């Protein structure tokens, strides 16, 4: 069970945003996408979400072509957290999180909403915010609320074996270091529980600490992919970012 | 029975407090209906309404003039309130309103075309009942399609465009109505004036029955989308990722708004501010989620419109004020208050 990307390319106005990308996100692992701005990372995530179709190549979720999966079915098998837009009307935090609780197809555990909400609110430390208005929260708090909503979308009773994927675009942006650590730990726990995670990050040290695999993107191309210990190489990293980098092995820290 | 349960399943996203408020709104709706039916140039007691006396002139006034008029006012108020609420949700803009974005103007232009040119070009048996609402609906639909086209499918960045295009369409429609006014005969002119100021005076069963049925169907078609409108508040891509077919939702909201507003305008004229103000009142009353907002806006819109119509009949009785004047006189200051209150509504 995996998301399989088979040589996809994406062009806008003859400009190549992504060139011949192939990779795989397996259940139970965290694949981290790294690369400078404009490398095509977010576009890759949007293609996987199904927001639009690649110019060529195919995407498979558990060996089923993404094009053949309905919009609603997709919402059951993957949950996406991307850059969020402003919310105009005064919804409460609880209402925003509840939007992740999908209406149909939940028949088998429709009565578990309160249990799921309590569990996730606790894990994402938004419990005290539930009755606040979403719009009065700080940027970091809003991020945590969206994370809670994203998790609620993929919540299943503990005996479930549904294959589920999380696609995250810089989920830790705006978070303080405590909540960044908590969120990354939560993502790690989710992966350990069998969920497949693709995450875009900018902090390579965070990536090194939490990912099972990293993929380095530059100019729309996949430069390298593999476990962090193999991929992170002073020369290659310096070339990718155009910035001299140094790797200390003990304790592990990449400086620049 | 299963489909009925299914239909009302959107209510599970309302709190019990919101359902209570909705019931209170329904009760006040019934109360205002009885009040509106009772008072006017002829007064009836509510007992007479429930058990009509034999006096034939009174019975005729009540059954053939008063009740259709009050019903029409209620339905027009409901469709303006509902389409205002759903358009604000769709555009994610608290200032959207069938009037501001030019939909009412498009409908009025469509109606004016039929009033002035219809008697010449359309056979009388169609002209009486069907041509007017159809032409008004076509006008409203045309405006909405233009908006859709120019805002590239109602994209998020298209909101400023949308309001500007609304202004342009309003101006264009008033030019059209101006030309039609210029070439109209005296009797056609009277008909035109009837539209631009708004009145429920012309209601008769023959005209309103088909209209009310279509409005009601269109509202019942629209209201269960309330949950999807909630999710749309996260942004179009987010709603899509949560399993919502956003294009289909847009189509539904826009078509049902065009139908209800087009028919309302064709039967009662330009009635300003109801579609804008009612959803805001409802949000202040009980919350912003659409499963509460949509039906409650319909109920409150209906009550307010029947109340405004009652005022229009009582203020300078036995003469009548155009109801559009009353709603604008109340709505405009409220609109100002909204602007000054806070940027978050």
XYZ file of C-alpha atoms in Angstrom:
601
model
C 0.000 0.000 0.000
C 1.496 3.290 -1.071
C 1.134 6.470 -3.091
C 3.084 5.877 -6.273
C 4.104 8.745 -8.518
C 5.159 7.532 -11.908
C 7.201 10.010 -14.001
C 4.923 13.035 -13.694
C 5.656 16.398 -15.264
C 3.787 19.645 -14.933
C 4.012 22.694 -17.150
C 2.377 26.111 -17.138
C 2.824 28.270 -20.248
C 5.636 26.016 -21.489
C 7.488 26.523 -18.238
C 8.450 23.263 -16.550
C 7.373 23.340 -12.918
C 8.056 19.624 -12.392
C 10.136 17.363 -14.636
C 9.729 13.597 -14.763
C 9.270 12.922 -11.036
C 8.907 9.366 -9.739
C 8.702 8.485 -6.077
C 6.713 6.512 -3.577
C 5.171 7.270 -0.161
C 4.654 4.063 1.775
C 2.328 3.461 4.698
C 4.096 3.940 8.007
C 6.864 6.193 6.724
C 7.575 9.916 6.635
C 8.867 11.244 3.337
C 10.180 14.784 3.674
C 10.380 17.056 0.640
C 13.191 19.610 0.819
C 14.418 22.254 -1.577
C 14.751 25.975 -2.180
C 11.778 28.232 -3.045
C 10.342 27.588 -6.465
C 11.594 24.010 -6.593
C 8.081 22.685 -7.266
C 7.443 21.198 -3.812
C 3.978 22.687 -3.260
C 2.980 21.896 -6.842
C 3.850 18.253 -6.201
C 1.658 18.270 -3.105
C -1.235 19.841 -5.023
C -0.911 17.234 -7.777
C -1.051 14.491 -5.154
C -4.118 16.150 -3.582
C -5.765 16.060 -6.986
C -6.244 19.853 -7.145
C -5.184 19.635 -10.785
C -3.817 17.001 -13.115
C -0.176 16.523 -14.143
C 0.700 17.336 -17.759
C 1.992 13.790 -18.115
C 2.566 10.782 -15.875
C 0.304 9.003 -13.429
C -0.417 8.999 -9.708
C -1.607 5.841 -7.965
C -3.136 5.544 -4.503
C -2.879 1.891 -3.434
C -2.551 0.857 -7.093
C -5.675 2.813 -8.099
C -5.212 5.676 -10.535
C -6.010 8.990 -8.834
C -8.139 10.041 -11.823
C -10.481 7.140 -11.150
C -11.033 7.999 -7.485
C -14.013 10.280 -6.804
C -13.585 13.590 -4.974
C -15.398 12.143 -1.986
C -13.438 8.884 -1.899
C -10.218 10.897 -1.985
C -11.271 12.759 1.140
C -11.470 9.450 3.008
C -8.021 8.226 2.026
C -5.886 11.329 2.399
C -5.939 14.521 4.403
C -4.145 17.669 3.251
C -2.812 20.576 5.281
C -1.554 23.414 3.117
C -1.219 27.174 3.417
C -4.622 28.294 4.662
C -6.780 31.201 3.609
C -8.413 33.774 5.864
C -11.834 32.814 7.196
C -14.312 35.661 6.856
C -17.118 34.722 9.199
C -16.746 34.201 12.934
C -16.616 30.422 13.281
C -15.592 28.926 16.609
C -12.494 26.748 16.833
C -14.678 23.724 17.490
C -16.690 24.375 14.337
C -13.508 24.663 12.263
C -12.125 21.384 13.602
C -15.478 19.675 13.105
C -15.263 20.470 9.379
C -12.747 17.622 9.183
C -15.420 15.144 10.318
C -16.700 13.944 6.971
C -20.426 13.514 6.574
C -20.843 10.388 4.521
C -19.056 7.067 4.640
C -18.542 7.352 8.388
C -21.531 5.192 9.232
C -19.461 2.595 11.039
C -18.140 5.081 13.569
C -20.424 8.107 13.249
C -21.105 7.979 17.002
C -17.427 8.372 17.857
C -17.192 12.088 17.064
C -16.847 13.283 20.653
C -14.221 10.647 21.426
C -12.218 11.584 18.319
C -12.498 15.316 19.014
C -11.402 14.978 22.647
C -8.469 12.793 21.677
C -7.249 15.103 18.922
C -7.838 18.344 20.837
C -5.688 16.920 23.604
C -2.933 15.786 21.250
C -2.707 19.075 19.367
C -3.085 21.172 22.552
C -6.098 23.134 21.314
C -8.388 21.913 24.107
C -8.512 25.303 25.824
C -9.214 27.059 22.531
C -12.274 25.036 21.479
C -14.846 27.694 22.395
C -12.812 30.659 21.179
C -13.514 32.415 17.893
C -11.058 31.187 15.283
C -10.349 34.688 13.986
C -9.032 36.037 17.295
C -6.313 33.355 17.520
C -2.664 33.990 16.704
C -1.128 32.616 13.501
C 0.478 29.692 15.321
C -2.730 28.813 17.161
C -4.681 28.884 13.891
C -2.104 26.517 12.428
C -2.636 24.066 15.300
C -6.394 24.233 14.794
C -5.983 23.403 11.098
C -3.679 20.549 12.079
C -6.350 19.229 14.431
C -8.896 19.424 11.585
C -6.507 17.576 9.276
C -6.051 14.820 11.856
C -9.800 14.552 12.473
C -10.304 13.902 8.756
C -8.106 10.803 9.019
C -9.285 9.665 12.427
C -10.307 6.008 12.569
C -11.207 3.697 15.458
C -8.120 1.882 16.733
C -9.084 -1.429 15.054
C -9.300 0.116 11.571
C -6.924 -0.981 8.826
C -7.843 1.647 6.195
C -4.768 2.883 4.311
C -4.488 6.614 5.032
C -2.076 9.332 3.950
C -1.236 12.766 5.303
C 0.027 15.431 2.884
C 1.465 18.379 4.800
C 2.844 21.631 3.379
C 4.990 23.324 6.022
C 2.645 22.470 8.884
C 4.994 23.955 11.472
C 5.136 27.458 9.935
C 4.479 30.114 12.624
C 4.744 27.623 15.478
C 6.881 28.235 18.553
C 9.577 25.614 19.230
C 7.528 23.777 21.851
C 4.559 23.316 19.526
C 6.785 22.584 16.560
C 8.332 19.749 18.507
C 4.927 18.497 19.666
C 3.505 18.578 16.147
C 6.469 16.767 14.608
C 6.306 14.151 17.373
C 2.577 13.724 16.679
C 3.289 13.226 12.971
C 5.965 10.677 13.856
C 3.449 8.838 16.086
C 0.905 8.819 13.279
C 3.425 7.284 10.913
C 4.354 4.705 13.536
C 0.634 3.885 13.705
C 0.618 3.018 10.003
C -0.191 6.301 8.202
C 1.866 7.369 5.188
C 3.146 10.942 5.468
C 4.516 13.329 2.868
C 5.690 16.567 4.412
C 7.283 19.696 2.980
C 9.736 21.307 5.396
C 12.313 24.075 5.276
C 14.303 23.255 8.390
C 16.726 20.519 7.327
C 17.615 19.686 10.916
C 13.961 18.977 11.699
C 13.819 16.919 8.519
C 16.930 14.981 9.516
C 15.497 14.226 12.933
C 12.000 13.053 11.982
C 11.988 11.697 8.418
C 12.474 8.151 7.241
C 13.282 9.368 3.752
C 14.086 12.776 2.302
C 13.699 13.940 -1.283
C 15.698 16.936 -2.483
C 14.079 19.079 -5.169
C 15.596 21.851 -7.238
C 14.279 23.578 -10.370
C 11.472 21.067 -10.720
C 13.764 18.061 -10.621
C 14.170 15.351 -8.044
C 17.871 15.548 -7.249
C 18.165 12.823 -4.657
C 16.025 10.570 -2.492
C 16.797 8.210 0.377
C 17.345 8.050 4.134
C 18.668 11.360 5.570
C 21.975 9.796 6.532
C 22.645 8.947 2.886
C 21.168 11.978 1.170
C 22.566 14.684 3.423
C 26.018 15.379 2.090
C 27.831 18.677 2.636
C 28.724 19.143 -1.011
C 25.330 18.250 -2.469
C 23.393 20.320 0.078
C 25.636 23.333 -0.475
C 25.080 23.054 -4.212
C 21.296 22.699 -3.861
C 20.822 25.720 -1.624
C 23.702 27.799 -2.970
C 24.957 28.146 0.590
C 27.984 26.537 2.236
C 26.834 23.901 4.750
C 28.568 21.832 7.363
C 27.391 18.602 8.955
C 28.407 17.809 12.531
C 27.945 14.153 13.385
C 27.857 14.277 17.158
C 25.437 15.717 18.034
C 23.912 15.640 14.540
C 23.511 19.222 13.326
C 23.675 20.861 9.949
C 25.004 24.413 10.159
C 25.015 27.130 7.528
C -39.863 8.571 5.486
C -36.183 7.806 5.031
C -35.721 10.526 2.438
C -37.338 13.052 4.778
C -34.911 12.102 7.530
C -32.088 12.267 5.037
C -33.213 15.652 3.787
C -33.191 17.211 7.239
C -29.892 15.586 8.224
C -28.159 18.947 7.631
C -29.781 20.072 10.889
C -27.383 17.900 12.895
C -24.798 20.616 12.330
C -26.967 23.125 14.220
C -26.824 23.402 18.007
C -29.990 22.873 20.042
C -29.929 26.585 20.869
C -29.955 27.401 17.159
C -32.882 25.075 16.547
C -34.723 26.835 19.378
C -34.025 30.225 17.783
C -35.290 28.881 14.456
C -38.525 27.771 16.115
C -38.911 31.209 17.703
C -38.458 32.735 14.247
C -41.143 30.448 12.811
C -43.556 31.404 15.589
C -42.941 35.107 15.021
C -43.404 34.463 11.298
C -46.867 33.003 11.928
C -47.682 35.870 14.286
C -46.668 38.537 11.759
C -48.562 36.691 9.038
C -51.770 36.835 11.104
C -51.119 40.477 11.960
C -50.482 41.375 8.315
C -53.595 39.588 7.168
C -55.692 41.388 9.792
C -54.665 44.989 9.263
C -54.945 47.232 6.241
C -57.520 49.386 4.540
C -59.943 46.653 5.638
C -59.434 45.342 9.175
C -60.205 41.768 10.144
C -59.968 40.102 13.503
C -57.901 36.945 13.607
C -61.057 34.988 14.472
C -62.575 36.114 11.194
C -59.500 34.878 9.408
C -59.759 31.448 10.983
C -63.551 31.217 10.615
C -64.459 33.496 7.693
C -67.841 35.196 8.057
C -70.338 35.070 5.242
C -70.060 38.761 4.327
C -68.986 38.373 0.731
C -67.066 41.612 0.200
C -64.932 40.969 3.270
C -64.331 37.399 2.231
C -63.245 38.520 -1.227
C -60.848 41.126 0.126
C -59.385 38.623 2.529
C -59.072 35.639 0.207
C -58.410 37.260 -3.139
C -56.363 40.339 -2.203
C -54.992 40.295 1.300
C -53.776 36.712 1.695
C -52.029 36.448 -1.711
C -50.350 39.764 -1.057
C -49.051 38.792 2.372
C -47.930 35.393 1.088
C -46.058 37.023 -1.777
C -44.351 39.443 0.622
C -43.324 36.510 2.803
C -41.904 34.479 -0.076
C -40.042 37.418 -1.576
C -38.529 38.185 1.842
C -37.584 34.531 2.267
C -35.927 34.286 -1.140
C -33.991 37.536 -0.679
C -32.845 36.483 2.807
C -31.877 32.989 1.687
C -30.094 34.014 -1.494
C -28.294 36.814 0.367
C -27.065 34.320 2.954
C -26.008 31.718 0.419
C -24.308 34.240 -1.911
C -22.393 35.718 1.029
C -21.298 32.193 1.881
C -20.385 31.343 -1.691
C -18.387 34.517 -2.274
C -16.989 34.393 1.269
C -17.853 38.058 1.393
C -20.148 39.619 3.990
C -21.150 42.385 1.569
C -22.456 40.177 -1.222
C -26.135 40.665 -1.915
C -28.316 39.964 -4.937
C -28.736 43.754 -5.309
C -25.094 44.815 -4.947
C -23.806 42.356 -7.527
C -26.378 43.465 -10.088
C -28.602 40.385 -10.079
C -31.730 42.325 -9.132
C -30.910 44.952 -11.747
C -30.574 42.243 -14.390
C -33.918 40.824 -13.334
C -35.550 44.264 -13.405
C -34.187 44.915 -16.890
C -35.578 41.576 -18.041
C -38.931 42.456 -16.503
C -38.912 45.976 -17.964
C -38.238 44.566 -21.437
C -41.394 42.494 -21.185
C -43.492 45.303 -19.718
C -42.609 47.788 -22.423
C -42.003 45.603 -25.478
C -43.931 42.511 -24.449
C -47.407 43.723 -25.354
C -46.195 44.270 -28.927
C -44.129 41.146 -29.486
C -45.526 38.438 -27.238
C -49.011 36.890 -27.526
C -51.319 38.018 -24.725
C -52.008 34.568 -23.297
C -48.303 34.078 -22.522
C -47.711 37.667 -21.536
C -50.116 37.490 -18.628
C -48.379 34.949 -16.471
C -45.214 33.441 -17.854
C -43.233 35.909 -19.953
C -42.528 38.289 -17.090
C -41.025 35.898 -14.573
C -39.130 34.018 -17.295
C -37.644 37.191 -18.720
C -36.700 38.419 -15.238
C -35.077 35.095 -14.408
C -33.190 35.209 -17.713
C -31.963 38.720 -16.851
C -30.776 37.583 -13.434
C -29.129 34.469 -14.893
C -27.383 36.527 -17.557
C -25.870 38.826 -14.930
C -24.719 35.896 -12.846
C -23.140 34.197 -15.876
C -21.316 37.444 -16.695
C -20.043 37.590 -13.119
C -18.966 33.964 -13.334
C -17.151 34.594 -16.596
C -15.375 37.781 -15.526
C -14.311 36.492 -12.116
C -12.892 33.301 -13.686
C -15.274 30.959 -11.982
C -15.717 33.074 -8.846
C -12.088 32.667 -7.800
C -11.036 34.071 -4.460
C -9.138 36.935 -6.092
C -12.274 37.755 -8.079
C -14.214 39.426 -5.272
C -13.206 43.006 -6.014
C -13.860 42.323 -9.682
C -17.224 40.955 -8.778
C -18.351 44.087 -6.944
C -16.979 46.345 -9.692
C -18.733 44.286 -12.337
C -21.876 44.502 -10.234
C -21.615 48.288 -10.318
C -21.108 48.228 -14.086
C -24.042 45.881 -14.577
C -26.232 48.053 -12.349
C -25.315 51.094 -14.450
C -25.924 49.194 -17.660
C -29.305 47.995 -16.440
C -30.387 51.479 -15.429
C -29.466 52.716 -18.906
C -31.622 49.951 -20.362
C -34.491 50.762 -18.031
C -34.026 54.463 -18.843
C -34.336 53.804 -22.570
C -37.396 51.634 -22.007
C -38.911 54.363 -19.829
C -38.280 56.869 -22.593
C -40.066 54.849 -25.263
C -42.892 53.585 -23.043
C -46.535 54.652 -23.188
C -48.244 56.076 -20.105
C -49.671 52.766 -18.973
C -46.372 50.983 -19.506
C -44.661 53.725 -17.553
C -46.933 53.052 -14.608
C -45.973 49.390 -14.793
C -42.293 50.283 -14.837
C -42.545 52.537 -11.813
C -44.165 49.640 -9.997
C -40.942 47.646 -10.426
C -38.357 50.217 -9.557
C -39.937 51.092 -6.209
C -41.208 47.718 -5.127
C -44.729 46.800 -4.115
C -46.790 43.704 -3.439
C -49.986 45.429 -4.556
C -50.383 43.445 -7.776
C -50.531 40.017 -6.174
C -53.244 37.651 -7.315
C -53.460 33.867 -6.977
C -53.160 33.379 -10.728
C -49.762 35.065 -10.819
C -48.250 34.061 -7.528
C -49.167 30.374 -7.293
C -46.702 29.097 -9.921
C -44.089 31.584 -8.706
C -44.380 30.513 -5.078
C -44.129 26.872 -6.035
C -40.941 27.415 -8.020
C -39.414 29.571 -5.278
C -40.243 26.951 -2.687
C -38.777 24.084 -4.750
C -35.646 26.064 -5.429
C -35.228 26.847 -1.731
C -35.698 23.200 -0.781
C -33.119 22.309 -3.410
C -30.611 24.818 -2.032
C -30.871 24.515 1.759
C -29.255 21.044 2.194
C -26.036 22.470 0.662
C -25.532 24.409 3.878
C -22.822 22.058 5.185
C -20.897 22.416 1.949
C -21.046 26.209 2.254
C -19.541 25.863 5.748
C -16.619 23.863 4.371
C -16.193 26.343 1.526
C -15.300 28.983 4.142
C -11.912 27.246 4.477
C -11.215 28.161 0.861
C -12.010 26.425 -2.403
C -9.049 24.013 -2.457
C -9.666 23.020 1.166
C -13.363 22.359 0.526
C -12.398 20.255 -2.464
C -9.924 18.259 -0.385
C -12.694 17.608 2.136
C -14.700 15.920 -0.598
C -16.860 18.815 -1.868
C -17.530 19.161 -5.583
C -17.032 22.936 -5.538
C -18.134 23.555 -9.137
C -21.411 21.765 -8.498
C -21.960 23.752 -5.308
C -21.390 27.068 -7.108
C -23.781 26.043 -9.812
C -26.470 25.134 -7.298
C -26.189 28.318 -5.246
C -26.098 30.539 -8.288
C -28.921 28.903 -10.173
C -31.206 28.810 -7.150
C -30.392 32.458 -6.328
C -31.076 33.499 -9.898
C -34.417 31.702 -9.891
C -35.641 32.961 -6.525
C -34.377 36.523 -6.932
C -35.456 36.722 -10.557
C -38.996 35.643 -9.715
C -39.147 37.852 -6.625
C -38.034 40.921 -8.535
C -40.393 40.177 -11.379
C -43.368 40.081 -8.994
C -42.472 42.779 -6.513
C -39.802 45.056 -7.981
C -36.485 46.226 -6.600
C -36.481 45.769 -2.835
C -33.127 46.758 -1.434
C -31.065 45.696 1.571
C -33.136 42.713 2.709
C -30.735 40.195 1.181
C -27.763 42.000 2.706
C -29.048 42.763 6.174
C -31.091 39.702 7.109
C -28.161 37.214 7.115
C -26.165 39.568 9.349
C -29.058 39.836 11.796
C -29.308 36.051 11.858
C -25.556 35.689 12.483
C -25.850 38.105 15.414
C -28.810 36.108 16.741
C -27.354 32.620 16.717
C -24.149 31.878 14.815
C -22.473 31.714 11.441
C -22.882 28.058 10.386
C -24.996 27.757 7.267
C -27.180 24.898 8.463
C -28.669 27.450 10.847
C -28.076 30.557 8.760
C -29.868 29.514 5.565
C -33.269 28.455 6.934
C -33.234 31.144 9.636
C -32.491 33.845 7.029
C -35.483 32.642 5.030
C -37.753 32.809 8.106
C -36.500 36.197 9.277
C -36.524 37.604 5.732
C -40.156 36.537 5.366
C -41.151 38.099 8.720
C -39.347 41.371 8.029
C -40.813 41.661 4.553
C -44.357 41.030 5.731
C -43.748 43.579 8.483
C -42.417 46.128 5.983
C -45.412 45.513 3.736
C -47.735 45.992 6.696
C -46.000 49.300 7.485
C -46.274 50.339 3.850
C -50.041 49.834 4.055
C -50.550 51.433 7.475
C -48.213 54.453 7.578
C -50.173 56.695 5.257
C -53.430 54.687 5.030
C -55.528 54.536 2.963
C -52.679 55.313 0.517
C -49.609 53.050 0.309
C -45.874 53.676 0.500
C -43.711 51.597 -1.862
C -42.271 48.814 0.288
C -38.816 49.236 -1.276
C -38.630 52.686 0.321
C -39.284 51.230 3.746
C -36.716 48.414 3.496
C -34.074 50.830 2.189
C -34.869 53.414 4.863
C -34.298 50.778 7.542
C -31.557 48.853 5.733
C -29.282 51.729 4.739
C -28.485 52.905 8.303
C -27.995 49.284 9.335
C -25.574 48.835 6.447
C -23.617 51.898 7.615
C -23.541 50.481 11.126
C -22.140 47.217 9.764
C -19.345 49.093 8.022
C -18.409 51.107 11.082
C -18.852 48.306 13.598
C -15.797 46.250 12.863
C -14.120 44.731 9.903
C -14.886 41.251 11.141
C -18.528 40.419 10.713
